[in-house]
CSV table of C-alpha atoms and ligand atoms in Angstrom, one decimal:
chain,number,residue,atom,x,y,z
K,20,MET,CA,37.1,-21.4,-40.9
K,21,THR,CA,36.4,-25.1,-41.4
K,22,ALA,CA,33.2,-24.9,-39.5
K,23,LEU,CA,31.7,-22.4,-42.0
K,24,MET,CA,29.2,-23.8,-44.5
K,25,GLY,CA,30.5,-24.1,-48.1
K,26,ASN,CA,28.1,-21.6,-49.7
K,27,TYR,CA,30.9,-19.1,-50.7
K,28,ALA,CA,33.7,-19.8,-53.1
K,29,ARG,CA,36.3,-18.1,-50.9
K,30,THR,CA,39.8,-17.2,-51.9
K,31,ASP,CA,42.4,-18.3,-49.5
K,32,VAL,CA,43.4,-14.9,-48.1
K,33,GLU,CA,42.8,-13.7,-44.6
K,34,PHE,CA,42.6,-9.9,-44.3
K,35,VAL,CA,43.3,-8.4,-40.9
K,36,ARG,CA,43.4,-4.6,-41.5
K,37,GLY,CA,42.2,-2.0,-44.0
K,38,ALA,CA,42.6,1.8,-44.6
K,39,GLY,CA,41.3,3.7,-47.6
K,40,SER,CA,41.9,1.7,-50.8
K,41,TRP,CA,44.3,-0.7,-49.0
K,42,LEU,CA,44.0,-4.0,-47.2
K,43,TRP,CA,46.6,-6.1,-45.4
K,44,ASP,CA,46.7,-9.8,-44.9
K,45,ALA,CA,47.9,-11.8,-41.9
K,46,ASP,CA,51.4,-11.8,-43.3
K,47,GLU,CA,51.4,-7.9,-43.6
K,48,HIS,CA,51.2,-8.1,-47.4
K,49,GLU,CA,49.6,-4.9,-48.8
K,50,TYR,CA,46.7,-5.2,-51.4
K,51,LEU,CA,45.1,-2.5,-53.5
K,52,ASP,CA,41.3,-3.0,-53.2
K,53,PHE,CA,39.3,-2.4,-56.4
K,54,LEU,CA,36.3,-4.4,-55.1
K,55,THR,CA,35.6,-2.9,-51.7
K,56,GLY,CA,33.4,-5.7,-50.4
K,57,ILE,CA,31.3,-5.4,-53.6
K,58,SER,CA,30.7,-1.7,-53.4
K,59,VAL,CA,30.3,-1.6,-49.6
K,60,CYS,CA,33.3,0.4,-48.5
K,61,ASN,CA,32.5,3.4,-50.8
K,62,VAL,CA,34.3,5.8,-48.5
K,63,GLY,CA,37.3,3.4,-48.2
K,64,HIS,CA,38.2,1.0,-45.4
K,65,CYS,CA,37.9,2.2,-41.9
K,66,HIS,CA,37.4,5.9,-42.7
K,67,PRO,CA,38.3,7.8,-39.5
K,68,ALA,CA,34.9,9.7,-39.6
K,69,VAL,CA,33.0,6.4,-39.9
K,70,VAL,CA,35.1,4.7,-37.2
K,71,ALA,CA,34.5,7.7,-34.8
K,72,ALA,CA,30.8,7.8,-35.5
K,73,ILE,CA,30.4,4.1,-34.7
K,74,ALA,CA,32.6,4.3,-31.6
K,75,ARG,CA,30.7,7.4,-30.3
K,76,GLN,CA,27.3,5.8,-30.9
K,77,ALA,CA,28.3,2.4,-29.5
K,78,ALA,CA,29.3,4.0,-26.2
K,79,GLU,CA,26.0,5.9,-26.1
K,80,LEU,CA,23.3,3.3,-27.2
K,81,ILE,CA,23.6,0.2,-29.3
K,82,HIS,CA,20.1,-1.2,-29.5
K,83,VAL,CA,16.6,-0.4,-28.3
K,84,GLY,CA,14.4,-1.8,-31.1
K,85,ASN,CA,11.7,-0.4,-33.2
K,86,LEU,CA,9.1,0.0,-30.5
K,87,PHE,CA,10.8,3.3,-29.7
K,88,TRP,CA,12.4,6.3,-31.4
K,89,THR,CA,16.1,7.0,-31.7
K,90,GLU,CA,17.6,10.2,-32.9
K,91,PRO,CA,20.1,8.6,-35.4
K,92,GLY,CA,17.3,6.6,-37.0
K,93,MET,CA,14.7,9.5,-37.2
K,94,ARG,CA,17.3,11.9,-38.6
K,95,LEU,CA,18.7,9.3,-41.1
K,96,ALA,CA,15.1,8.7,-42.4
K,97,THR,CA,14.6,12.4,-43.0
K,98,ARG,CA,18.0,12.7,-44.7
K,99,LEU,CA,17.3,9.8,-47.0
K,100,ALA,CA,13.8,10.9,-47.8
K,101,ASP,CA,15.0,14.4,-48.6
K,102,GLY,CA,18.0,13.0,-50.6
K,103,SER,CA,16.0,10.3,-52.4
K,104,GLY,CA,14.7,12.8,-55.0
K,105,LEU,CA,11.3,11.0,-54.8
K,106,GLY,CA,9.5,14.1,-53.7
K,107,GLU,CA,8.5,16.1,-50.7
K,108,GLY,CA,6.9,13.8,-48.2
K,109,SER,CA,8.8,10.7,-49.2
K,110,LYS,CA,9.3,8.1,-46.4
K,111,VAL,CA,11.8,5.5,-45.5
K,112,TYR,CA,11.7,1.9,-44.1
K,113,PHE,CA,15.0,0.5,-42.7
K,114,ALA,CA,16.3,-3.0,-43.3
K,115,ASN,CA,19.6,-4.8,-42.6
K,116,SER,CA,20.6,-5.8,-46.2
K,117,GLY,CA,19.8,-5.3,-49.8
K,118,ALA,CA,17.6,-8.4,-50.0
K,119,GLU,CA,15.6,-7.3,-47.1
K,120,ALA,CA,15.2,-3.8,-48.5
K,121,ASN,CA,13.9,-5.5,-51.7
K,122,GLU,CA,11.5,-7.7,-49.7
K,123,ALA,CA,10.0,-4.6,-48.2
K,124,ALA,CA,9.6,-3.1,-51.6
K,125,LEU,CA,7.9,-6.2,-52.9
K,126,LYS,CA,5.5,-6.3,-50.0
K,127,LEU,CA,4.7,-2.6,-50.2
K,128,ALA,CA,4.0,-2.9,-54.0
K,129,ARG,CA,1.8,-5.9,-53.4
K,130,LYS,CA,-0.1,-4.1,-50.7
K,131,ALA,CA,-0.6,-1.1,-53.0
K,132,ARG,CA,-1.6,-3.3,-55.9
K,133,PRO,CA,-3.3,-6.3,-54.3
K,134,GLY,CA,-2.7,-9.6,-56.1
K,135,GLY,CA,-0.5,-7.9,-58.8
K,136,SER,CA,2.4,-9.5,-60.5
K,137,PHE,CA,6.1,-8.4,-60.7
K,138,VAL,CA,7.8,-7.8,-64.0
K,139,VAL,CA,11.6,-8.4,-63.6
K,140,ALA,CA,14.5,-8.3,-66.1
K,141,HIS,CA,16.6,-11.1,-67.5
K,142,GLY,CA,20.0,-10.8,-65.9
K,143,GLY,CA,18.7,-9.0,-62.8
K,144,PHE,CA,19.9,-9.6,-59.3
K,145,HIS,CA,18.0,-8.7,-56.2
K,146,GLY,CA,19.2,-10.9,-53.4
K,147,ARG,CA,18.9,-14.4,-52.0
K,148,THR,CA,15.8,-14.4,-49.8
K,149,TYR,CA,12.7,-16.0,-51.3
K,150,GLY,CA,11.1,-12.9,-52.6
K,151,ALA,CA,14.3,-11.3,-53.8
K,152,LEU,CA,15.4,-14.7,-55.3
K,153,SER,CA,12.1,-15.0,-57.1
K,154,ALA,CA,12.9,-11.6,-58.7
K,155,THR,CA,16.3,-12.9,-59.8
K,156,PRO,CA,15.7,-14.9,-63.0
K,157,GLN,CA,18.9,-16.9,-63.0
K,158,GLU,CA,18.6,-20.6,-63.5
K,159,ALA,CA,21.6,-21.6,-61.4
K,160,LYS,CA,20.5,-19.5,-58.4
K,161,GLN,CA,16.8,-20.4,-58.5
K,162,ALA,CA,16.6,-24.0,-59.6
K,163,PRO,CA,17.8,-25.8,-56.4
K,164,PHE,CA,15.3,-23.8,-54.4
K,165,ALA,CA,12.1,-24.3,-56.3
K,166,PRO,CA,9.2,-23.8,-55.9
K,167,LEU,CA,9.8,-20.1,-55.7
K,168,VAL,CA,7.3,-17.3,-54.9
K,169,PRO,CA,4.6,-17.2,-57.6
K,170,GLY,CA,3.8,-14.0,-59.5
K,171,PHE,CA,7.1,-13.0,-61.0
K,172,ARG,CA,7.4,-12.5,-64.7
K,173,PRO,CA,11.0,-12.4,-66.2
K,174,VAL,CA,11.3,-10.7,-69.5
K,175,ALA,CA,14.2,-9.5,-71.7
K,176,ILE,CA,15.3,-5.9,-71.1
K,177,PRO,CA,13.9,-4.5,-74.4
K,178,ASP,CA,10.5,-6.1,-73.6
K,179,LEU,CA,10.0,-4.7,-70.1
K,180,ALA,CA,7.6,-1.9,-71.0
K,181,ALA,CA,5.4,-4.2,-73.2
K,182,ALA,CA,5.1,-6.7,-70.3
K,183,VAL,CA,3.3,-4.2,-68.1
K,184,ASP,CA,-0.5,-4.5,-67.9
K,185,ALA,CA,-3.4,-3.9,-65.6
K,186,GLY,CA,-2.4,-6.9,-63.5
K,187,THR,CA,1.1,-5.6,-62.8
K,188,ALA,CA,2.0,-4.6,-59.3
K,189,ALA,CA,5.5,-3.4,-60.1
K,190,VAL,CA,8.4,-3.5,-62.4
K,191,VAL,CA,11.6,-4.2,-60.4
K,192,VAL,CA,14.9,-3.4,-62.1
K,193,GLU,CA,18.5,-2.3,-61.4
K,194,PRO,CA,19.3,0.9,-63.4
K,195,ILE,CA,22.6,-0.7,-64.1
K,196,GLN,CA,22.7,-4.5,-63.6
K,197,GLY,CA,25.7,-5.2,-61.3
K,198,GLU,CA,26.0,-8.9,-60.6
K,199,SER,CA,25.3,-9.8,-64.3
K,200,GLY,CA,28.4,-7.8,-65.3
K,201,VAL,CA,27.6,-4.0,-65.2
K,202,HIS,CA,25.0,-3.7,-67.9
K,203,PRO,CA,23.3,-0.3,-67.9
K,204,LEU,CA,19.6,-0.4,-68.9
K,205,PRO,CA,19.2,2.0,-71.8
K,206,ALA,CA,17.6,5.3,-70.8
K,207,SER,CA,15.0,4.8,-73.5
K,208,VAL,CA,13.9,1.5,-72.0
K,209,LEU,CA,13.7,3.0,-68.5
K,210,ALA,CA,11.6,5.9,-69.9
K,211,GLU,CA,9.3,3.5,-71.7
K,212,VAL,CA,8.9,1.4,-68.5
K,213,ARG,CA,8.1,4.6,-66.6
K,214,ALA,CA,5.4,5.5,-69.1
K,215,ALA,CA,3.9,1.9,-69.1
K,216,CYS,CA,3.8,1.9,-65.3
K,217,ASP,CA,2.0,5.3,-65.3
K,218,ALA,CA,-0.5,4.1,-67.9
K,219,HIS,CA,-1.4,1.0,-65.9
K,220,GLY,CA,-1.0,2.3,-62.3
K,221,ALA,CA,1.9,0.0,-61.6
K,222,LEU,CA,4.9,0.9,-59.4
K,223,LEU,CA,8.4,1.4,-60.8
K,224,VAL,CA,11.0,0.0,-58.3
K,225,PHE,CA,14.7,0.8,-58.7
K,226,ASP,CA,17.0,-1.5,-56.9
K,227,GLU,CA,19.9,0.9,-56.2
K,228,VAL,CA,21.6,-1.5,-53.7
K,229,GLN,CA,24.8,-1.5,-55.8
K,230,THR,CA,24.4,1.6,-58.0
K,231,GLY,CA,23.4,3.9,-55.1
K,232,MET,CA,25.4,5.9,-52.6
K,233,GLY,CA,27.4,7.8,-55.2
K,234,ARG,CA,28.8,4.7,-57.0
K,235,THR,CA,28.0,5.9,-60.5
K,236,GLY,CA,28.9,9.6,-59.9
K,237,SER,CA,25.6,10.8,-58.5
K,238,LEU,CA,23.9,9.9,-55.2
K,239,TRP,CA,21.5,7.6,-57.2
K,240,ALA,CA,22.1,6.2,-60.7
K,241,TRP,CA,18.6,7.2,-61.9
K,242,GLU,CA,19.5,10.9,-61.5
K,243,GLN,CA,21.7,10.6,-64.6
K,244,VAL,CA,19.0,9.0,-66.8
K,245,GLY,CA,16.2,11.2,-65.5
K,246,VAL,CA,13.7,8.5,-64.9
K,247,ARG,CA,12.3,8.6,-61.4
K,248,PRO,CA,11.0,5.5,-59.6
K,249,ASP,CA,8.2,5.2,-57.1
K,250,LEU,CA,10.2,3.0,-54.8
K,251,MET,CA,14.0,2.8,-54.4
K,252,THR,CA,16.1,0.4,-52.4
K,253,THR,CA,19.7,0.8,-51.2
K,254,ALA,CA,22.0,-1.0,-48.9
K,255,LYS,CA,25.6,-2.1,-49.6
K,256,ALA,CA,27.5,1.2,-49.1
K,257,LEU,CA,24.9,2.9,-46.9
K,258,GLY,CA,26.5,2.0,-43.5
K,259,GLY,CA,30.1,2.3,-44.5
K,260,GLY,CA,30.5,-1.5,-43.9
K,261,LEU,CA,27.9,-2.0,-41.2
K,262,PRO,CA,24.7,-3.8,-42.3
K,263,ILE,CA,21.9,-1.4,-43.1
K,264,GLY,CA,19.5,-1.2,-46.0
K,265,ALA,CA,16.7,1.2,-46.8
K,266,LEU,CA,13.5,1.3,-48.9
K,267,MET,CA,12.5,4.8,-49.9
K,268,ALA,CA,8.9,5.5,-51.1
K,269,SER,CA,7.5,8.5,-53.0
K,270,PRO,CA,4.8,10.5,-51.3
K,271,GLN,CA,2.1,8.5,-53.1
K,272,TYR,CA,3.3,5.3,-51.5
K,273,ALA,CA,4.9,6.7,-48.3
K,274,ASP,CA,1.9,5.6,-46.1
K,275,THR,CA,1.1,2.2,-47.6
K,276,PHE,CA,2.5,0.2,-44.7
K,277,ALA,CA,0.4,0.3,-41.5
K,278,PRO,CA,1.5,-0.8,-38.0
K,279,GLY,CA,2.1,-4.6,-38.1
K,280,ASP,CA,2.6,-4.9,-41.9
K,281,HIS,CA,6.3,-5.3,-41.9
K,282,GLY,CA,9.3,-5.1,-39.5
K,283,SER,CA,12.7,-6.3,-38.4
K,284,THR,CA,14.3,-6.5,-35.0
K,285,PHE,CA,17.7,-4.9,-35.8
K,286,ALA,CA,16.6,-2.6,-38.7
K,287,GLY,CA,17.6,1.0,-38.4
K,288,GLY,CA,19.6,0.5,-35.2
K,289,PRO,CA,21.4,3.6,-33.9
K,290,VAL,CA,25.0,2.4,-34.6
K,291,ALA,CA,24.3,1.5,-38.2
K,292,CYS,CA,22.4,4.8,-38.6
K,293,ALA,CA,25.3,6.7,-37.1
K,294,ALA,CA,27.7,5.1,-39.5
K,295,ALA,CA,25.3,6.0,-42.4
K,296,HIS,CA,25.3,9.7,-41.3
K,297,ALA,CA,29.1,9.7,-41.4
K,298,VAL,CA,29.0,8.2,-44.9
K,299,LEU,CA,26.5,10.7,-46.2
K,300,ASP,CA,28.5,13.6,-44.6
K,301,LEU,CA,31.5,12.5,-46.8
K,302,LEU,CA,29.4,12.1,-49.9
K,303,GLU,CA,27.9,15.6,-49.5
K,304,ALA,CA,31.3,17.3,-49.6
K,305,PRO,CA,31.4,19.8,-52.5
K,306,GLY,CA,32.7,18.2,-55.7
K,307,PHE,CA,32.6,14.7,-54.4
K,308,PHE,CA,30.5,13.2,-57.2
K,309,GLY,CA,32.4,15.1,-59.9
K,310,GLY,CA,35.5,13.5,-58.5
K,311,VAL,CA,33.9,10.1,-58.8
K,312,ARG,CA,33.0,10.7,-62.5
K,313,GLU,CA,36.5,12.0,-63.2
K,314,ARG,CA,38.4,9.1,-61.7
K,315,GLY,CA,35.8,6.8,-63.3
K,316,GLU,CA,36.7,8.2,-66.7
K,317,LEU,CA,40.4,7.9,-65.9
K,318,LEU,CA,39.9,4.2,-65.0
K,319,ALA,CA,37.7,3.5,-68.0
K,320,GLU,CA,40.1,5.1,-70.4
K,321,GLY,CA,43.1,3.2,-68.9
K,322,LEU,CA,41.2,-0.1,-69.1
K,323,ARG,CA,40.4,0.5,-72.8
K,324,GLU,CA,44.1,0.8,-73.6
K,325,LEU,CA,45.0,-2.5,-72.0
K,326,PRO,CA,45.8,-5.5,-74.2
K,327,GLY,CA,43.0,-8.1,-74.2
K,328,VAL,CA,40.3,-5.7,-73.2
K,329,ARG,CA,37.4,-5.8,-75.8
K,330,GLU,CA,34.8,-3.6,-74.1
K,331,VAL,CA,34.5,-1.4,-71.0
K,332,ARG,CA,31.0,-0.7,-69.6
K,333,GLY,CA,29.6,1.3,-66.7
K,334,ARG,CA,29.3,4.7,-65.2
K,335,GLY,CA,31.3,6.5,-62.6
K,336,LEU,CA,33.3,4.0,-60.5
K,337,MET,CA,31.1,1.1,-61.4
K,338,LEU,CA,32.9,-0.5,-64.3
K,339,ALA,CA,33.4,-3.8,-66.0
K,340,ALA,CA,35.8,-4.9,-68.8
K,341,ASP,CA,35.1,-7.7,-71.2
K,342,LEU,CA,38.2,-9.6,-72.2
K,343,THR,CA,39.1,-11.6,-75.3
K,344,GLY,CA,41.1,-14.8,-75.1
K,345,ILE,CA,41.6,-14.5,-71.3
K,346,ASP,CA,39.7,-16.3,-68.6
K,347,ALA,CA,38.4,-13.6,-66.2
K,348,PRO,CA,38.2,-15.7,-63.0
K,349,ALA,CA,41.8,-16.9,-63.6
K,350,LEU,CA,43.0,-13.4,-64.2
K,351,VAL,CA,41.3,-12.2,-61.0
K,352,ARG,CA,43.0,-15.0,-59.1
K,353,ARG,CA,46.4,-14.1,-60.6
K,354,ALA,CA,45.8,-10.3,-59.9
K,355,LEU,CA,45.4,-11.2,-56.2
K,356,ASP,CA,48.3,-13.6,-56.0
K,357,GLU,CA,50.8,-12.0,-58.3
K,358,GLU,CA,49.9,-8.3,-58.2
K,359,ARG,CA,48.0,-8.0,-54.9
K,360,LEU,CA,45.2,-6.3,-56.7
K,361,VAL,CA,41.7,-7.2,-55.4
K,362,LEU,CA,39.1,-7.6,-58.3
K,363,ASN,CA,36.1,-9.6,-59.1
K,364,ALA,CA,34.9,-11.6,-62.1
K,365,THR,CA,31.2,-11.5,-62.8
K,366,GLY,CA,31.5,-14.2,-65.6
K,367,PRO,CA,33.9,-16.1,-67.7
K,368,VAL,CA,35.0,-13.0,-69.7
K,369,THR,CA,34.1,-10.1,-67.4
K,370,VAL,CA,36.1,-8.4,-64.7
K,371,ARG,CA,34.4,-5.9,-62.4
K,372,PHE,CA,35.9,-2.8,-60.9
K,373,LEU,CA,34.4,-1.2,-57.8
K,374,PRO,CA,37.1,0.8,-56.1
K,375,SER,CA,36.4,3.1,-53.2
K,376,LEU,CA,34.9,6.4,-54.3
K,377,ILE,CA,37.8,8.2,-52.5
K,378,VAL,CA,40.3,6.3,-54.6
K,379,THR,CA,43.0,8.7,-55.8
K,380,ALA,CA,44.1,9.2,-59.5
K,381,GLU,CA,47.5,7.8,-58.4
K,382,GLU,CA,45.8,4.6,-57.1
K,383,VAL,CA,43.9,4.3,-60.4
K,384,HIS,CA,47.2,4.5,-62.3
K,385,ASP,CA,48.7,2.0,-59.8
K,386,ALA,CA,45.8,-0.5,-60.4
K,387,LEU,CA,46.1,-0.1,-64.2
K,388,ALA,CA,49.9,-0.7,-64.0
K,389,ARG,CA,49.4,-3.9,-62.0
K,390,LEU,CA,46.8,-5.1,-64.4
K,391,GLY,CA,48.9,-4.1,-67.4
K,392,ARG,CA,51.9,-6.1,-66.1
K,393,LEU,CA,49.7,-9.1,-65.6
K,394,LEU,CA,48.1,-8.9,-69.1
K,395,ALA,CA,51.6,-8.5,-70.6
K,396,ARG,CA,52.8,-11.7,-69.0
R,299,LIG,C1,24.1,-7.1,-53.5
R,299,LIG,C2,22.8,-6.8,-54.1
R,299,LIG,C3,21.6,-7.2,-53.5
R,299,LIG,C4,21.5,-8.0,-52.3
R,299,LIG,O1,22.1,-7.4,-51.2
R,299,LIG,P1,22.4,-8.2,-49.8
R,299,LIG,O2,22.8,-7.1,-48.9
R,299,LIG,O3,23.5,-9.2,-50.2
R,299,LIG,O4,21.2,-8.9,-49.5
R,299,LIG,C5,20.4,-6.8,-54.1
R,299,LIG,N1,20.4,-6.1,-55.2
R,299,LIG,C6,21.5,-5.7,-55.9
R,299,LIG,C7,21.4,-4.9,-57.1
R,299,LIG,C8,22.7,-6.0,-55.3
R,299,LIG,O5,23.9,-5.7,-56.0
């Protein structure tokens, strides 16, 4: 542990085991996980179907690289293209993370609109690599690493559409900003941005790295606002805990990349793709997304009734609560220590809730009870 660089503010807990909504530390203490690795373990920890798919594929073929075809990769591309909703003939590029999926989106948009600039939203988060970081207009994250990639234009959310002009390559936004504290972009803003992009020939890119894979109660968050992007990225929950990301492009942009334009050694490897198939199988079960919306409402309603909660935001099981008179990071720390409830603070007054999508109503009540006890003390 001590040889690890200090780039993470780690909590001093060592987890050794997980199952469903539960984690166990080295002393066999049981924790209720309402963070799931920041929306990675959407089908819970170590889901038997995911474990079996990984084990089966690992025994068969682990890596061969992108100079050849593999069945899990080809089939996953078809599945994501079909499931993207971006239209018949959509295509997929695989990456290993959210930042990398966004890098691919930026490069594709630039190639489609040579020399064009990127309009990004205040409060947005797109990752830590240079392109993704340049699309993340947050002083604390960017300043130590200047100079950044040129050509990014950060604007306030209500001004996004007005910022689009003939020189715009793309608008890059999260339909619901996750890292900034679960702030949904108003449907009217997204519709205006779509119209502005259409008027100027710019691409609309949705970063669904956190909102995707069923988190908000539909496979993709945009389905509930009815504004369709040209490019969409996902990652976090796609591999059930294994690193895999994807860029999906509508038919118009599906063939923008030519051989040699972009690539990654590990991307779309058969084991990660096998895990993603198992995750998608689970998400495709009848009634799955309805259940996410139901338990999301249960959690949101319960949170609204807790003392010290001023506002609850979000959709499905992507929720945040703003507190009054309570320090959110301190509360999150006490939730872990005193109630063995895993949560995350996105800011000084905001606690974020990202339970597994297979969380039960009973587990939602359990988490609310733990939080209620803590807030009452
Ligand atoms: C987490 C996240 C990223 C970055 O993903 P990594 O896998 O950490 O690179 C990008 N965009 C959004 C919206 C995210 O939530």
